[in-house]
Amino acid sequence: MRLTTIQQQDCLILYDADSLCDAAGSHQIQPALFTASYWQRRGRITGEAPGRGNSLFVKPDPDCYQEWVIRHYLRGGLIARLSRNQYLWMGRERTRAFAEMRLNAHLFERGLPVPRPIAAWVSRHGLTYEAALITQRIPGARALADCLNDQQISKDALKALLIAVGRMIRRFHDHCLDHVDLNARNILIDSQHKPWLIDLDRCRLRRPGEWKKANLNRIESSIHKFDPSVSVTPLLQGYRTTD
């Protein structure tokens, strides 16, 4: 990957030059890339992702299967009443978009199952900023949460899937990733039953510690939230398995 930063007035964009060069029409690096209107005018919006909102699926190349996910950073909870999309400016490398872009690129280059990062955008407004991130969409993937409630998935198949998820989490832990929001919505399963980890916002690399156990407790709680009858024993079995 070739990460490059450009500045246009009050906007900063960190992007992977290789990814954008591969896109048809060589989309110009500009803040408009992160807006719905840019893609609407071109008829390239293919859908949207569930969650807090403002996550779009777009097709940069009409002749290619590849899609991108555009996600704007939005606050949740009570603080969202004060400001839904504004964050305190503490320097460009400490913005949520730049931090996630660089962490995502770091993990992607080491062969870990994360979506390829495309570009991060930050727009500064004095003491605050807003931001967005573009990543490559994983073809045919759906959330682990949806698989838990799928009656067409047999118990044996679900057990095998949870073992694979446990092994995946162990790989990330071995690379010192603390995923602060490890839940069944942030784990995607592709058409080959391979698990992927998404949404690295506020995540970081850390020395080994109790945070690993906290990650496992969080995913266990999330799985039981979607289906209390599902046993997490296969996941823990996969986590403890070393290749």
Short mmCIF file of C-alpha atoms in Angstrom, two decimals:
data_model
loop_
_atom_site.label_atom_id
_atom_site.label_comp_id
_atom_site.label_asym_id
_atom_site.label_seq_id
_atom_site.Cartn_x
_atom_site.Cartn_y
_atom_site.Cartn_z
CA MET A 1 0.00 0.00 0.00
CA ARG A 2 1.10 3.57 -0.69
CA LEU A 3 -0.47 5.87 1.88
CA THR A 4 -0.40 9.52 0.81
CA THR A 5 -1.79 12.66 2.44
CA ILE A 6 -3.12 15.73 0.64
CA GLN A 7 -4.72 18.93 1.94
CA GLN A 8 -7.43 20.95 0.22
CA GLN A 9 -8.30 24.09 2.20
CA ASP A 10 -9.58 22.81 5.58
CA CYS A 11 -9.83 19.18 4.42
CA LEU A 12 -7.20 16.47 4.84
CA ILE A 13 -7.31 13.18 2.94
CA LEU A 14 -5.15 10.13 3.67
CA TYR A 15 -5.49 7.59 0.88
CA ASP A 16 -4.02 4.43 -0.61
CA ALA A 17 -2.71 5.50 -3.99
CA ASP A 18 -2.78 1.92 -5.28
CA SER A 19 -6.49 1.47 -4.50
CA LEU A 20 -7.56 4.73 -6.11
CA CYS A 21 -5.41 4.15 -9.18
CA ASP A 22 -7.21 0.83 -9.67
CA ALA A 23 -10.63 2.51 -9.65
CA ALA A 24 -12.16 3.17 -13.05
CA GLY A 25 -12.05 6.75 -14.24
CA SER A 26 -9.27 7.47 -11.73
CA HIS A 27 -11.61 9.31 -9.37
CA GLN A 28 -10.04 12.63 -8.45
CA ILE A 29 -8.87 12.77 -4.84
CA GLN A 30 -11.32 15.25 -3.36
CA PRO A 31 -13.69 15.66 -0.38
CA ALA A 32 -16.67 14.99 -2.67
CA LEU A 33 -15.65 11.32 -2.79
CA PHE A 34 -16.98 10.99 0.75
CA THR A 35 -20.44 12.42 0.00
CA ALA A 36 -23.58 10.60 -1.07
CA SER A 37 -24.35 13.26 -3.69
CA TYR A 38 -21.12 12.51 -5.60
CA TRP A 39 -22.13 8.87 -6.06
CA GLN A 40 -25.82 9.59 -6.57
CA ARG A 41 -25.05 11.76 -9.59
CA ARG A 42 -23.15 8.82 -11.08
CA GLY A 43 -25.77 6.23 -10.15
CA ARG A 44 -23.21 4.23 -8.20
CA ILE A 45 -24.89 3.75 -4.80
CA THR A 46 -25.75 0.08 -4.34
CA GLY A 47 -27.07 0.07 -0.77
CA GLU A 48 -26.37 0.99 2.80
CA ALA A 49 -25.14 -0.78 5.89
CA PRO A 50 -27.12 -1.23 9.11
CA GLY A 51 -25.97 0.63 12.18
CA ARG A 52 -25.82 4.21 13.31
CA GLY A 53 -26.41 5.51 9.79
CA ASN A 54 -24.51 7.22 7.00
CA SER A 55 -22.73 4.07 5.77
CA LEU A 56 -23.11 3.63 2.03
CA PHE A 57 -22.12 0.93 -0.44
CA VAL A 58 -20.88 2.37 -3.72
CA LYS A 59 -19.49 0.90 -6.94
CA PRO A 60 -16.48 2.92 -8.12
CA ASP A 61 -16.16 0.91 -11.32
CA PRO A 62 -19.35 -0.15 -13.15
CA ASP A 63 -17.46 -2.93 -14.95
CA CYS A 64 -15.91 -4.43 -11.81
CA TYR A 65 -17.39 -6.42 -8.93
CA GLN A 66 -15.53 -4.36 -6.30
CA GLU A 67 -17.53 -2.08 -4.02
CA TRP A 68 -16.57 0.45 -1.38
CA VAL A 69 -18.10 1.25 2.00
CA ILE A 70 -18.27 4.93 2.98
CA ARG A 71 -18.73 5.39 6.72
CA HIS A 72 -19.07 8.76 8.42
CA TYR A 73 -18.08 9.00 12.06
CA LEU A 74 -21.16 9.61 14.19
CA ARG A 75 -21.60 9.79 17.92
CA GLY A 76 -24.03 7.67 19.87
CA GLY A 77 -25.60 7.97 23.29
CA LEU A 78 -26.33 11.16 25.19
CA ILE A 79 -23.39 13.11 23.76
CA ALA A 80 -24.95 12.85 20.30
CA ARG A 81 -27.57 15.33 21.49
CA LEU A 82 -24.83 17.96 21.71
CA SER A 83 -23.00 17.06 18.52
CA ARG A 84 -23.59 14.05 16.33
CA ASN A 85 -20.60 14.33 14.01
CA GLN A 86 -18.12 16.80 15.56
CA TYR A 87 -15.00 15.73 17.44
CA LEU A 88 -12.31 17.69 19.29
CA TRP A 89 -9.32 18.56 17.07
CA MET A 90 -6.01 17.37 18.56
CA GLY A 91 -3.94 17.09 15.40
CA ARG A 92 -4.47 15.18 12.18
CA GLU A 93 -2.82 11.92 13.27
CA ARG A 94 -5.07 11.81 16.33
CA THR A 95 -8.27 12.15 14.35
CA ARG A 96 -10.39 9.02 14.39
CA ALA A 97 -10.30 8.63 10.61
CA PHE A 98 -6.50 8.88 10.23
CA ALA A 99 -5.89 6.63 13.23
CA GLU A 100 -8.27 3.96 11.94
CA MET A 101 -6.92 4.21 8.39
CA ARG A 102 -3.33 3.67 9.52
CA LEU A 103 -4.24 0.84 11.90
CA ASN A 104 -6.33 -0.84 9.21
CA ALA A 105 -3.46 -0.55 6.72
CA HIS A 106 -1.01 -1.95 9.28
CA LEU A 107 -3.15 -5.04 9.86
CA PHE A 108 -4.05 -5.47 6.18
CA GLU A 109 -0.39 -5.49 5.14
CA ARG A 110 0.27 -8.27 7.66
CA GLY A 111 -2.32 -10.50 6.04
CA LEU A 112 -4.97 -10.20 8.71
CA PRO A 113 -8.65 -10.42 7.66
CA VAL A 114 -9.64 -6.76 7.60
CA PRO A 115 -11.12 -4.83 4.66
CA ARG A 116 -8.62 -2.99 2.52
CA PRO A 117 -8.60 0.70 3.53
CA ILE A 118 -9.12 3.12 0.64
CA ALA A 119 -9.15 6.65 2.05
CA ALA A 120 -9.81 8.75 5.16
CA TRP A 121 -11.22 12.29 5.13
CA VAL A 122 -11.09 14.94 7.84
CA SER A 123 -12.65 18.39 7.67
CA ARG A 124 -11.49 20.79 10.36
CA HIS A 125 -13.75 23.48 11.80
CA GLY A 126 -11.59 25.41 14.25
CA LEU A 127 -11.43 23.36 17.45
CA THR A 128 -13.52 20.51 16.00
CA TYR A 129 -13.58 18.24 12.98
CA GLU A 130 -15.79 15.76 11.16
CA ALA A 131 -14.53 12.68 9.37
CA ALA A 132 -15.28 9.67 7.17
CA LEU A 133 -13.56 6.51 6.02
CA ILE A 134 -13.75 4.46 2.82
CA THR A 135 -12.90 0.75 2.87
CA GLN A 136 -13.32 -2.03 0.34
CA ARG A 137 -16.50 -4.03 0.79
CA ILE A 138 -16.12 -7.77 1.42
CA PRO A 139 -18.13 -9.52 -1.34
CA GLY A 140 -21.03 -11.63 -0.15
CA ALA A 141 -20.33 -11.01 3.52
CA ARG A 142 -22.92 -10.70 6.25
CA ALA A 143 -22.70 -10.07 9.97
CA LEU A 144 -22.11 -12.92 12.39
CA ALA A 145 -25.23 -11.67 14.19
CA ASP A 146 -27.33 -12.57 11.15
CA CYS A 147 -25.78 -16.04 10.97
CA LEU A 148 -26.71 -16.73 14.59
CA ASN A 149 -30.38 -16.31 13.76
CA ASP A 150 -30.30 -18.19 10.45
CA GLN A 151 -32.36 -21.35 10.77
CA GLN A 152 -30.78 -22.71 7.58
CA ILE A 153 -27.39 -22.99 9.28
CA SER A 154 -27.06 -26.35 11.03
CA LYS A 155 -25.71 -26.67 14.55
CA ASP A 156 -22.54 -28.32 13.23
CA ALA A 157 -22.02 -25.56 10.68
CA LEU A 158 -22.53 -22.89 13.34
CA LYS A 159 -20.09 -24.66 15.64
CA ALA A 160 -17.46 -24.72 12.87
CA LEU A 161 -18.13 -21.06 12.18
CA LEU A 162 -17.64 -20.09 15.83
CA ILE A 163 -14.40 -22.07 15.96
CA ALA A 164 -13.18 -20.07 12.95
CA VAL A 165 -14.22 -16.82 14.64
CA GLY A 166 -12.30 -17.81 17.77
CA ARG A 167 -9.18 -18.54 15.73
CA MET A 168 -9.53 -15.20 13.98
CA ILE A 169 -9.79 -13.31 17.27
CA ARG A 170 -6.70 -15.14 18.52
CA ARG A 171 -4.76 -14.01 15.42
CA PHE A 172 -5.61 -10.40 16.11
CA HIS A 173 -4.71 -10.79 19.78
CA ASP A 174 -1.38 -12.32 18.80
CA HIS A 175 -0.80 -9.14 16.79
CA CYS A 176 -1.71 -7.12 19.91
CA LEU A 177 -4.98 -5.63 18.62
CA ASP A 178 -7.43 -4.51 21.28
CA HIS A 179 -10.81 -4.24 19.53
CA VAL A 180 -12.84 -2.07 21.88
CA ASP A 181 -16.18 -2.95 20.26
CA LEU A 182 -15.86 -6.64 19.52
CA ASN A 183 -19.44 -7.64 18.82
CA ALA A 184 -21.38 -9.89 16.47
CA ARG A 185 -22.09 -6.97 14.11
CA ASN A 186 -18.41 -6.15 13.66
CA ILE A 187 -17.51 -9.67 12.56
CA LEU A 188 -18.44 -10.46 8.97
CA ILE A 189 -18.68 -13.91 7.40
CA ASP A 190 -18.01 -14.16 3.67
CA SER A 191 -19.39 -16.67 1.16
CA GLN A 192 -16.49 -19.04 1.92
CA HIS A 193 -17.37 -18.98 5.65
CA LYS A 194 -14.26 -16.95 6.43
CA PRO A 195 -14.60 -14.40 9.26
CA TRP A 196 -13.44 -10.79 8.90
CA LEU A 197 -13.07 -8.05 11.48
CA ILE A 198 -14.39 -4.56 10.74
CA ASP A 199 -14.84 -1.17 12.44
CA LEU A 200 -11.47 -0.46 14.03
CA ASP A 201 -12.53 2.96 15.30
CA ARG A 202 -10.77 3.70 18.64
CA CYS A 203 -9.01 0.32 18.51
CA ARG A 204 -5.27 0.16 19.19
CA LEU A 205 -2.23 -2.04 19.48
CA ARG A 206 -1.34 -2.87 23.10
CA ARG A 207 0.94 -4.99 25.18
CA PRO A 208 -0.66 -8.26 26.38
CA GLY A 209 -2.99 -7.78 29.32
CA GLU A 210 -6.48 -8.18 30.75
CA TRP A 211 -7.96 -6.41 27.71
CA LYS A 212 -7.86 -9.74 25.85
CA LYS A 213 -10.24 -11.28 28.38
CA ALA A 214 -12.43 -8.18 28.15
CA ASN A 215 -12.62 -8.62 24.36
CA LEU A 216 -13.74 -12.23 24.77
CA ASN A 217 -16.31 -11.29 27.41
CA ARG A 218 -17.68 -8.63 25.07
CA ILE A 219 -18.13 -10.96 22.09
CA GLU A 220 -19.70 -13.60 24.37
CA SER A 221 -22.18 -11.05 25.68
CA SER A 222 -22.95 -9.88 22.15
CA ILE A 223 -23.59 -13.40 20.87
CA HIS A 224 -25.96 -14.12 23.76
CA LYS A 225 -27.74 -10.85 23.07
CA PHE A 226 -28.64 -12.04 19.58
CA ASP A 227 -29.29 -15.66 20.57
CA PRO A 228 -29.10 -16.72 24.24
CA SER A 229 -29.19 -20.39 23.25
CA VAL A 230 -25.88 -20.30 21.37
CA SER A 231 -22.91 -21.76 23.24
CA VAL A 232 -19.64 -19.82 22.95
CA THR A 233 -17.62 -22.90 23.88
CA PRO A 234 -16.63 -23.54 20.20
CA LEU A 235 -15.42 -19.94 19.91
CA LEU A 236 -13.25 -20.32 23.00
CA GLN A 237 -12.04 -23.68 21.68
CA GLY A 238 -10.95 -22.02 18.45
CA TYR A 239 -9.33 -19.18 20.35
CA ARG A 240 -7.21 -21.58 22.37
CA THR A 241 -6.17 -23.56 19.29
CA THR A 242 -2.70 -22.72 18.02
CA ASP A 243 -1.66 -23.46 14.45
#
